[in-house]
Each structure stands twice: as C-alpha cells, then as structure tokens.
PDB file of C-alpha atoms in Angstrom:
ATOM      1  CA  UNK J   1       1.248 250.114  75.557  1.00 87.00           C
ATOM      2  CA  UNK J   2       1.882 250.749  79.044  1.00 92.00           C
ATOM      3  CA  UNK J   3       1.650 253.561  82.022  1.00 92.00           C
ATOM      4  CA  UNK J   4       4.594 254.412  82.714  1.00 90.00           C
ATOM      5  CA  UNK J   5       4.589 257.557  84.316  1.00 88.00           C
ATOM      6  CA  UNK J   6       1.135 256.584  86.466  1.00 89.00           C
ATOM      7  CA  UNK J   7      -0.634 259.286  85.021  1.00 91.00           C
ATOM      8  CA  UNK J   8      -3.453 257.290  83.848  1.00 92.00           C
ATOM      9  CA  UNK J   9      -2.905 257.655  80.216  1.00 94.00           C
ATOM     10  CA  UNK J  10      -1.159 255.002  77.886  1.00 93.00           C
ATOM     11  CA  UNK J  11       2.241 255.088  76.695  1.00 94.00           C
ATOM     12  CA  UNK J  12       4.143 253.913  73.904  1.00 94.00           C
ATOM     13  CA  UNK J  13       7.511 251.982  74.070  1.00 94.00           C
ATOM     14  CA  UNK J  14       9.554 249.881  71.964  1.00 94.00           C
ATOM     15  CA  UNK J  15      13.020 248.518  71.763  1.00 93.00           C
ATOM     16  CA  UNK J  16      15.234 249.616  68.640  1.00 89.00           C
ATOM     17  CA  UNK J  17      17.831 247.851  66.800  1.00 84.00           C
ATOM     18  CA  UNK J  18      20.556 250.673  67.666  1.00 89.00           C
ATOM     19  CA  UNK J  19      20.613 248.556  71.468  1.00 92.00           C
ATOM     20  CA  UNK J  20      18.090 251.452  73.423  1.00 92.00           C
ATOM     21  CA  UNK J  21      14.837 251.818  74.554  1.00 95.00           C
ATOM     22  CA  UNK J  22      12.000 254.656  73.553  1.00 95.00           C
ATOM     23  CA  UNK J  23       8.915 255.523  75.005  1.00 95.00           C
ATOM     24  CA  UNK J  24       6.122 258.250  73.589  1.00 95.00           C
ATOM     25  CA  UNK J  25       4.337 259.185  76.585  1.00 94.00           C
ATOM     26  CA  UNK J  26       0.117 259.410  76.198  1.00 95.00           C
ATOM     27  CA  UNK J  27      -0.925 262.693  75.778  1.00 94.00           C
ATOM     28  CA  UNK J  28      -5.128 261.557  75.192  1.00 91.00           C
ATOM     29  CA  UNK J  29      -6.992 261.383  72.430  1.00 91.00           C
ATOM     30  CA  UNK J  30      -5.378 259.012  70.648  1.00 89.00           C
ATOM     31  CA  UNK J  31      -2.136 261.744  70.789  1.00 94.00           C
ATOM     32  CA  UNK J  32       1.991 260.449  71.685  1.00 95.00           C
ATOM     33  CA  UNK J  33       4.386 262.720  72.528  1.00 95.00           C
ATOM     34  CA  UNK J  34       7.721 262.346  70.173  1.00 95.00           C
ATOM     35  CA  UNK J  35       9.834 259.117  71.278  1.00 94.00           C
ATOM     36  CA  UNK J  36      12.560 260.132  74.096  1.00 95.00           C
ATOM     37  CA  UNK J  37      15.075 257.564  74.924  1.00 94.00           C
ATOM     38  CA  UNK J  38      14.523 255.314  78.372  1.00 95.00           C
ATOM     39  CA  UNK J  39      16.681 255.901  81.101  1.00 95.00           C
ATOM     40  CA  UNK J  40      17.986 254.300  84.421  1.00 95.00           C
ATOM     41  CA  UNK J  41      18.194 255.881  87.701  1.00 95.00           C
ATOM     42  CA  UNK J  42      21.812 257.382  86.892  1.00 94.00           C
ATOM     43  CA  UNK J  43      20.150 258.975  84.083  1.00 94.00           C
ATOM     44  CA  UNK J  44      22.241 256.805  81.374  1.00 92.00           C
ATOM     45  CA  UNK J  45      20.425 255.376  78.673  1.00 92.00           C
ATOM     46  CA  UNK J  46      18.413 252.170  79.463  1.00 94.00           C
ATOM     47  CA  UNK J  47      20.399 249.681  77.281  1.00 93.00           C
ATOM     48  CA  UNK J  48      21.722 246.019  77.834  1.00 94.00           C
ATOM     49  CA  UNK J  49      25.019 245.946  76.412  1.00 92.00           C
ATOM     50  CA  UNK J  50      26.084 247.523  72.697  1.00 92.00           C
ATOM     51  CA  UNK J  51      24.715 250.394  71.168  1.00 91.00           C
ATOM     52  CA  UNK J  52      24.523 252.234  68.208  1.00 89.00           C
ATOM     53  CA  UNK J  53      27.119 254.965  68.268  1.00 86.00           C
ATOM     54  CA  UNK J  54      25.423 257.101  65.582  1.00 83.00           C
ATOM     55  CA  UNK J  55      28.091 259.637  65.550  1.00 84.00           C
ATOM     56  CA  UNK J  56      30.740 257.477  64.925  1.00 85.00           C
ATOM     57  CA  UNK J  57      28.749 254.883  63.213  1.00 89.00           C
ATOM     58  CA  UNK J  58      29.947 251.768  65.020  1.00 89.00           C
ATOM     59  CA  UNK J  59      28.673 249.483  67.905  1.00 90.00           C
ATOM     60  CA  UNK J  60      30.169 250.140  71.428  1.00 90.00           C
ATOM     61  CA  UNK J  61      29.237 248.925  74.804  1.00 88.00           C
ATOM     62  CA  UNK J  62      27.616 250.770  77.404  1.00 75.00           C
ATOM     63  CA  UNK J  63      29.681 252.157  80.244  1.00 75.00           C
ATOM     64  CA  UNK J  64      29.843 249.128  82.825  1.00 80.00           C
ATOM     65  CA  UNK J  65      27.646 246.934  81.167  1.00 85.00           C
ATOM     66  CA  UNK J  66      27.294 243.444  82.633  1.00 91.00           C
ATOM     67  CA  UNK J  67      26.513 241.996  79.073  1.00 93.00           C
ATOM     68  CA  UNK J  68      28.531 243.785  76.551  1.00 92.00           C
ATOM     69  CA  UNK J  69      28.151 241.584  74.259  1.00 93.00           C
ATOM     70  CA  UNK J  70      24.347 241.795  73.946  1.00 95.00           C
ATOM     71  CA  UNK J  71      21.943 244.155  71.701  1.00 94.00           C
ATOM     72  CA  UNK J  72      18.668 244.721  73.648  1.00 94.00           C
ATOM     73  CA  UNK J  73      16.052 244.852  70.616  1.00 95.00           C
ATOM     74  CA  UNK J  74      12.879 244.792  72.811  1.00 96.00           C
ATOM     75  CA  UNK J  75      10.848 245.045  75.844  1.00 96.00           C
ATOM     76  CA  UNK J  76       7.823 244.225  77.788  1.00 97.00           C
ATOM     77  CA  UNK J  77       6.363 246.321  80.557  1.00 97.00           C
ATOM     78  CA  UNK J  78       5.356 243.223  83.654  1.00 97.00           C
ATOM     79  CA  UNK J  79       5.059 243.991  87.008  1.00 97.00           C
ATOM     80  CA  UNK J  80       7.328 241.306  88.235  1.00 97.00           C
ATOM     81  CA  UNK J  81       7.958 241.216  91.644  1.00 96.00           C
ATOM     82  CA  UNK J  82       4.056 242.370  92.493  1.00 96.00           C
ATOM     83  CA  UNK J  83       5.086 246.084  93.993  1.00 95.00           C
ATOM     84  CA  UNK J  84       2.759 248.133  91.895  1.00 94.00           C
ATOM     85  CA  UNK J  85       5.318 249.498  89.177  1.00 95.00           C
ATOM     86  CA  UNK J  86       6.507 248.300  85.753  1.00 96.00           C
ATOM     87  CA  UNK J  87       9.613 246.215  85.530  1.00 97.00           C
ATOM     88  CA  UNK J  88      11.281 245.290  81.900  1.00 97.00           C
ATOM     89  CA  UNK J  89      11.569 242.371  80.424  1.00 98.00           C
ATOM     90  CA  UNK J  90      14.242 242.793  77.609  1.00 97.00           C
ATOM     91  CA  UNK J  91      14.736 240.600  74.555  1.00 97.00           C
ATOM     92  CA  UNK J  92      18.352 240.597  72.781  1.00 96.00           C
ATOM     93  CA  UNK J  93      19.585 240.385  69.485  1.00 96.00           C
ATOM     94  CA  UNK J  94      21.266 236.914  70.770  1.00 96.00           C
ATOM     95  CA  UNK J  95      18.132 235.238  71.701  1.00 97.00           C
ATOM     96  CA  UNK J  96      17.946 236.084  75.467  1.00 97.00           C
ATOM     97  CA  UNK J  97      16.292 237.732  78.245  1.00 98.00           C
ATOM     98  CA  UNK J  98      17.142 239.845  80.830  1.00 98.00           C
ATOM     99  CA  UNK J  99      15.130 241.791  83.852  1.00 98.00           C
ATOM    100  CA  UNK J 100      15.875 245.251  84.196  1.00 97.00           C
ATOM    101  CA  UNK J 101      13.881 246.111  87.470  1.00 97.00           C
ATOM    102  CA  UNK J 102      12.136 249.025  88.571  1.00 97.00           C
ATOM    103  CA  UNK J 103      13.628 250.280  92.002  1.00 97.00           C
ATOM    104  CA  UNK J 104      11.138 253.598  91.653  1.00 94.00           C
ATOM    105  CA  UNK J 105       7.638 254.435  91.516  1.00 94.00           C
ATOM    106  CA  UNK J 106       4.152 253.678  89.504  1.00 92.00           C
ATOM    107  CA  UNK J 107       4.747 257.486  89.380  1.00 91.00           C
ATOM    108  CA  UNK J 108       8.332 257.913  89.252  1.00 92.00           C
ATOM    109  CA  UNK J 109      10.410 255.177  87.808  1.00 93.00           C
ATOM    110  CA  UNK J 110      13.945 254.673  88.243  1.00 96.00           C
ATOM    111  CA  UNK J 111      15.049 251.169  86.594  1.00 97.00           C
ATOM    112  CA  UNK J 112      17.867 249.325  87.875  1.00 96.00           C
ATOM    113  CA  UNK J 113      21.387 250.300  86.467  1.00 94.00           C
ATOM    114  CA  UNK J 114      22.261 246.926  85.497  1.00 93.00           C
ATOM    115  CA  UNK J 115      19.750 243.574  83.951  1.00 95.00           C
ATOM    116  CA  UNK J 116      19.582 240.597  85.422  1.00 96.00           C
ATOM    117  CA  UNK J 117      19.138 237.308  83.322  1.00 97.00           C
ATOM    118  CA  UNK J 118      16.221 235.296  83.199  1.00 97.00           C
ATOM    119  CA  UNK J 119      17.114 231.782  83.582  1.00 93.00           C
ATOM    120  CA  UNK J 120      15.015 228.222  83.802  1.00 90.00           C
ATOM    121  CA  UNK J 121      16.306 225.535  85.849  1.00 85.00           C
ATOM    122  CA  UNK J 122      19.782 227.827  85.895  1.00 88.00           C
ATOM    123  CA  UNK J 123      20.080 228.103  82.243  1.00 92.00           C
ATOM    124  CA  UNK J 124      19.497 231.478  80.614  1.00 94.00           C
ATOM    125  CA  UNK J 125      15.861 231.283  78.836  1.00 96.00           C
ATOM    126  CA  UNK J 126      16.361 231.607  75.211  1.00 96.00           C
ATOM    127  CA  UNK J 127      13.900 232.482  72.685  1.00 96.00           C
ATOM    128  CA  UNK J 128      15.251 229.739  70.543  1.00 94.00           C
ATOM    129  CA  UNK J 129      17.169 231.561  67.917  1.00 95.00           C
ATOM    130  CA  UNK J 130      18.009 235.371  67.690  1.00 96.00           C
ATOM    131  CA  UNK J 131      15.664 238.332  67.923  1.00 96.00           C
ATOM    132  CA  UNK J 132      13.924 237.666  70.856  1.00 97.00           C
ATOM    133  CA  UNK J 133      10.915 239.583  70.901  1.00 97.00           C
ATOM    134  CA  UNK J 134       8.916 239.484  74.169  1.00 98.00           C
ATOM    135  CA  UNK J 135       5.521 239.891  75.116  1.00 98.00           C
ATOM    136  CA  UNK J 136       3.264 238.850  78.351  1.00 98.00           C
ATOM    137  CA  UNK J 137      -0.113 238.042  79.156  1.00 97.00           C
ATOM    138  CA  UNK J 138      -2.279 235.622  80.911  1.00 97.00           C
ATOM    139  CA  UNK J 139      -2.049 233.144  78.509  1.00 97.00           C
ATOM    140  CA  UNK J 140      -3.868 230.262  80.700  1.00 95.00           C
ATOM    141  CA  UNK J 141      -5.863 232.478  83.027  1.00 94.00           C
ATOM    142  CA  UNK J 142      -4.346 231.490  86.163  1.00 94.00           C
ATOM    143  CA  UNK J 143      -4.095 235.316  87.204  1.00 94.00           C
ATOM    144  CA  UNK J 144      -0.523 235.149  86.507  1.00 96.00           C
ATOM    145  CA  UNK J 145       1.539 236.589  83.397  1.00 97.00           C
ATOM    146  CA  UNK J 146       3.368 234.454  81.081  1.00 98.00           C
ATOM    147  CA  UNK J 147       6.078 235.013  78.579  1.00 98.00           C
ATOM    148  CA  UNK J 148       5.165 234.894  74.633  1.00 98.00           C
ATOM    149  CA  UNK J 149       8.195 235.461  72.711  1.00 98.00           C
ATOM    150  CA  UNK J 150       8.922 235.823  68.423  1.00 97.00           C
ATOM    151  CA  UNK J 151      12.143 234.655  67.056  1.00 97.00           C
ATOM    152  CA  UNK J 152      14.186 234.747  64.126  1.00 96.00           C
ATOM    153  CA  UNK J 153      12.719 231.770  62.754  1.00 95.00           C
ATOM    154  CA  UNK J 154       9.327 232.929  62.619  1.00 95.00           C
ATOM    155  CA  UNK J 155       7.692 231.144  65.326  1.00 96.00           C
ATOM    156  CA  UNK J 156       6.168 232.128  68.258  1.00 97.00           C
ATOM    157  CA  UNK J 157       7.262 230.159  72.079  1.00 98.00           C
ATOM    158  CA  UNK J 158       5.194 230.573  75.102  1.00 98.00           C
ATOM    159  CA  UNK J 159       7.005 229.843  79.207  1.00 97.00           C
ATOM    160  CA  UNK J 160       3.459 229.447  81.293  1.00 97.00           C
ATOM    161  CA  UNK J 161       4.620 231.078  84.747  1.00 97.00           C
ATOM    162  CA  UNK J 162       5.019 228.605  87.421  1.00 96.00           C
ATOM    163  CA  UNK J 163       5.795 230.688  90.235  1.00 95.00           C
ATOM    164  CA  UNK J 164       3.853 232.810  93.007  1.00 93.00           C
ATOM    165  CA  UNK J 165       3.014 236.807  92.640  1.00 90.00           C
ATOM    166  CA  UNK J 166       6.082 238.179  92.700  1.00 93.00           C
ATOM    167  CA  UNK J 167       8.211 235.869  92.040  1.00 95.00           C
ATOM    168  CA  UNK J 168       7.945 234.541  88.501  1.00 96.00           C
ATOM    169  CA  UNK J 169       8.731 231.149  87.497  1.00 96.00           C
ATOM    170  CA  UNK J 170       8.894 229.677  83.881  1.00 96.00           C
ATOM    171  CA  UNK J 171       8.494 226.508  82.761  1.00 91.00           C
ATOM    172  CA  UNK J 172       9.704 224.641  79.483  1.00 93.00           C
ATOM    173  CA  UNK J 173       8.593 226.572  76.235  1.00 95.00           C
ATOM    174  CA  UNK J 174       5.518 225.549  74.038  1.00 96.00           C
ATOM    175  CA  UNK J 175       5.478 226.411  70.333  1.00 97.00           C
ATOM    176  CA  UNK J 176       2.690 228.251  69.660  1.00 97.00           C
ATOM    177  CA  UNK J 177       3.117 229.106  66.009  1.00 96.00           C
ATOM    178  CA  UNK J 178       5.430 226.687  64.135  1.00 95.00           C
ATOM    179  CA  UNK J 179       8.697 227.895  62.599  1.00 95.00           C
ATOM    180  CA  UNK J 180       8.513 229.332  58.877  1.00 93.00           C
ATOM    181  CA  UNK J 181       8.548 226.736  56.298  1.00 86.00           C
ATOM    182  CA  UNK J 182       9.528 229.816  53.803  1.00 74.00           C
ATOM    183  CA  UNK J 183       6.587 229.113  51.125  1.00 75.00           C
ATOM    184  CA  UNK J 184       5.278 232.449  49.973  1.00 72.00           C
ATOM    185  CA  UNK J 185       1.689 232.037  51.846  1.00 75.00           C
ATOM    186  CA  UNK J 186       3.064 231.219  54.937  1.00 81.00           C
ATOM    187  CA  UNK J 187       4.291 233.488  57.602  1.00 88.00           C
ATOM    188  CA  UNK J 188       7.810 234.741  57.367  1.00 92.00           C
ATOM    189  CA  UNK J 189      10.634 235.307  59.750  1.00 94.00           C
ATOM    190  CA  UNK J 190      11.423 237.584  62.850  1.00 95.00           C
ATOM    191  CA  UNK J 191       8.318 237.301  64.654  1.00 96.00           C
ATOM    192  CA  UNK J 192       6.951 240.034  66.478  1.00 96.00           C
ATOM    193  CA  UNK J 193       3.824 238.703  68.458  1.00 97.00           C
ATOM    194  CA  UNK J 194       0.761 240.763  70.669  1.00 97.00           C
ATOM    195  CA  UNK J 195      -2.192 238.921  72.480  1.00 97.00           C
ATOM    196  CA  UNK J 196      -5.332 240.394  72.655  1.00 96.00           C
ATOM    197  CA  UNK J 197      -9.236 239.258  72.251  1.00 96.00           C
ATOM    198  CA  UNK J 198      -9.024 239.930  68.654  1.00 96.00           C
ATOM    199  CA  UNK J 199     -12.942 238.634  67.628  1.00 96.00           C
ATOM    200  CA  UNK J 200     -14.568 238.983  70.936  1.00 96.00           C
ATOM    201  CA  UNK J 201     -15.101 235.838  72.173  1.00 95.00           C
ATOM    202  CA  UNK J 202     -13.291 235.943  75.493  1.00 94.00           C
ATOM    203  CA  UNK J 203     -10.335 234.268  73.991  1.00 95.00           C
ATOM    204  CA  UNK J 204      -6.855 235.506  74.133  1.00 96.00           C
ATOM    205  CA  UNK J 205      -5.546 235.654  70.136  1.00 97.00           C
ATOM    206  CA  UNK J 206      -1.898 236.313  68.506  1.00 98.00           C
ATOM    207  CA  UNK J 207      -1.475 238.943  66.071  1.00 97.00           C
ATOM    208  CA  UNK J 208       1.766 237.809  64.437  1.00 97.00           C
ATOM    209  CA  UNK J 209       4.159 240.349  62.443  1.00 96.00           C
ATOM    210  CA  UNK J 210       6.926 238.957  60.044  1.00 95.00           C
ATOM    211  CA  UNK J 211       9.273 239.804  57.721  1.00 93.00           C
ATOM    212  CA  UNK J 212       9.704 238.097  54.003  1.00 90.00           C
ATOM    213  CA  UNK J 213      11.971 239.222  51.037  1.00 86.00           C
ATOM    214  CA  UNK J 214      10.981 237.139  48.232  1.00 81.00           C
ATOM    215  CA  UNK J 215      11.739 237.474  44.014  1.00 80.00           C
ATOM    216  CA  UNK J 216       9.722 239.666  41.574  1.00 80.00           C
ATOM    217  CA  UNK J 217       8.576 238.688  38.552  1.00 83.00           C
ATOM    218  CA  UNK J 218      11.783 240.462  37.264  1.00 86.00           C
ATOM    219  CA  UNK J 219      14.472 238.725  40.096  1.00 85.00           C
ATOM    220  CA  UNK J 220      14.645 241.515  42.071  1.00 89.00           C
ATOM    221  CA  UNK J 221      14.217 241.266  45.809  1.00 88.00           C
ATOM    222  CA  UNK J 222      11.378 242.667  47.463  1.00 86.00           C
ATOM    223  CA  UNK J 223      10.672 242.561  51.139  1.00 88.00           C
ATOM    224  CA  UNK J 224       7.062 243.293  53.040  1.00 84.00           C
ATOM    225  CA  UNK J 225       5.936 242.795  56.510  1.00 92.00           C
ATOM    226  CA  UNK J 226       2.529 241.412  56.943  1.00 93.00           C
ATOM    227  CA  UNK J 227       0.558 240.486  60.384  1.00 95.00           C
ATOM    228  CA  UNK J 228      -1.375 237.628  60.467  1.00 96.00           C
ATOM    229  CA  UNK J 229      -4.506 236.586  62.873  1.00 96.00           C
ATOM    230  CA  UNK J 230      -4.269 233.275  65.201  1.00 96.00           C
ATOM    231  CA  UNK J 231      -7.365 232.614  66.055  1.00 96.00           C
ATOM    232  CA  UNK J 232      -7.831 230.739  69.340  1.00 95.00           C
ATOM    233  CA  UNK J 233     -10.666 227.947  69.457  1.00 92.00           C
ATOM    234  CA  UNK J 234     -10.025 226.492  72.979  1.00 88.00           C
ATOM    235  CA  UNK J 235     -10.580 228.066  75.993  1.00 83.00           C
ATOM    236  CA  UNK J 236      -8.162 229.429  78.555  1.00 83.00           C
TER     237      UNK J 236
END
C-alpha cells in the first residue's frame, strides 16, 4: 500500500505479468476503487519494456522503450531521492531493477517517461534469477530503506542501503530465506515477500508467498500458493 495521490488515504498497486502497472486508489473504510492502469507524464502506460497486447494476443514493446526487452512484473513505492513523493522501484521478468522516478507531486505525480537501472558497483542489481519481486523497508533501522527482493527460486535477498537520504546506495545481497529445496513442506518458488511487525514485538518479520505444483494422489498436477511467517528473533 501506498499514497499515491497525497490524499491521505492508502492505495493499492501491483505490477502484472502483461508488463503494466495498476493502482486501486483508497476510497476509506477498508473500500478500493477498481484497478486503473499507471501512467507517465505523457500519459502512456507506465511500463518497462514489453507488454501484453491483449488485442492481438502477443508481446510488443512500448513506444521508445529503453529496455525492450524487459517485462516489468512489479513495483515498490520508495521515496528515493528524499523530495517528498513516491518514486518506483520496478522488478522484471529478467531478474532486474529499474527506477522509474517521480518528476511530479506527493499530490500530483507524473513519473519519468523512461527507467533508469539500478546498478551496484556498475553492474545492474539482479535479484538472482527471474521474477524479481521488490519490496523496501528499514530492514536494520538505520532510518534508511533497503531493498528485499523474491525470486524465481524461492528465496528471499536483502541490499542494506549504504548511501545518504537521497541518494541510495546498495551493498552486496544477503539471503534471507534460502532457495527452495522443492520438498513438499518447504516453501516453493517465485517468492513474493512483505515486512511488517507480524507478532508485535518491535521486530520487522517476512511474510513469504510461493508458488508449488506438486502430484495428486491420482498424478495429476495441482498447484497452490501458500504464505509462510519468518519470524525474526534478533533485533534490528
């Protein structure tokens, strides 16, 4: 959730697998709007590269897109360069991320009509494996936001933020929650991953989703998503 049009109430977003971003603005009471489609300042669709072209049914790329190549599948709202509005932090199909910038308002945003990679020591961060799913909090409660990320392969990475307010700085990646090891109790693949005091204790803990397809007793494949607790026992 997130505030995206400064109006004090919180908003939904996500990232979807057809390469765009959606957002289901707070009405109160626990009520969202229906999802409309993000946009940039030119009013085009907020996307990193391909798309979903439903009406054709193929992928194209988005008009002048500086990464054609890439799916954006995700997001998280940061304010990262400290001027009072929320920037994006996009996740792609490929692994990566990218900054697409907010050039407006708390009030009125206008994001940036291309991304901009996010790199460490000039190489483009990489959540390891595909589906990069991003999320940020204080992980280490140094008053800055870090980057938590899911993956294909189940685990979940955290990049502590090096850097000063406004201009973030990542270091090398910690693994947080181990890669899948694809037994039936365990947690599955394509990580999705959201920090928050889960048992009150003034620890930050991950709530973890996956995604499994395993037999039935009759051979037939069955998938289910589950989300599992990570409980954190050391302090900040």
């Amino acid at each position: 959730m997130a505030d995206f049009d400064g109006d004090g109430r919180d908003d939904l977003y996500t990232g979807c697998f057809d390469g765009g971003m959606y957002v289901l603005a707070g009405q109160g009471a626990g009520k969202f709007a229906p999802p409309t489609a993000m946009v940039d300042k030119s009013g085009s669709p907020l996307r990193l590269g391909q798309f979903w072209h439903h009406e054709e049914s193929h992928w194209s790329a988005a008009a002048g897109a500086k990464f054609p190549a890439e799916i954006g599948i995700a997001g998280a709202a940061v304010d990262w360069d400290a001027d009072g509005d929320l920037d994006l932090i996009l996740g792609s199909y490929a692994g990566n991320f990218y900054l697409r910038s907010n050039l407006g308002s708390a009030k009125s945003p206008a994001f940036a009509t291309d991304s901009t990679p996010i790199e460490v020591a000039g190489v483009l961060l990489s959540a390891g494996g595909p589906h990069a799913m991003p999320t940020v909090a204080d992980w280490d409660g140094d008053g800055r936001f870090d980057l938590l990320s899911g993956c294909d392969d189940g685990a979940v990475r955290l990049w502590l933020n090096l850097g000063a307010p406004g201009t973030p700085k990542f270091g090398a990646p910690t693994v947080l929650v181990e890669p899948s090891n694809k037994a039936s109790d365990a947690p599955g693949l394509r990580s999705q991953v959201a920090v928050c005091d889960f048992d009150a204790d003034g620890r930050p803990d991950l709530l973890v989703g996956d995604y499994r397809v395993q037999k039935d007793a009759a051979g037939k494949n069955v998938s289910h998503g589950y989300v599992w607790w990570y409980r954190r026992l050391t302090a900040p």
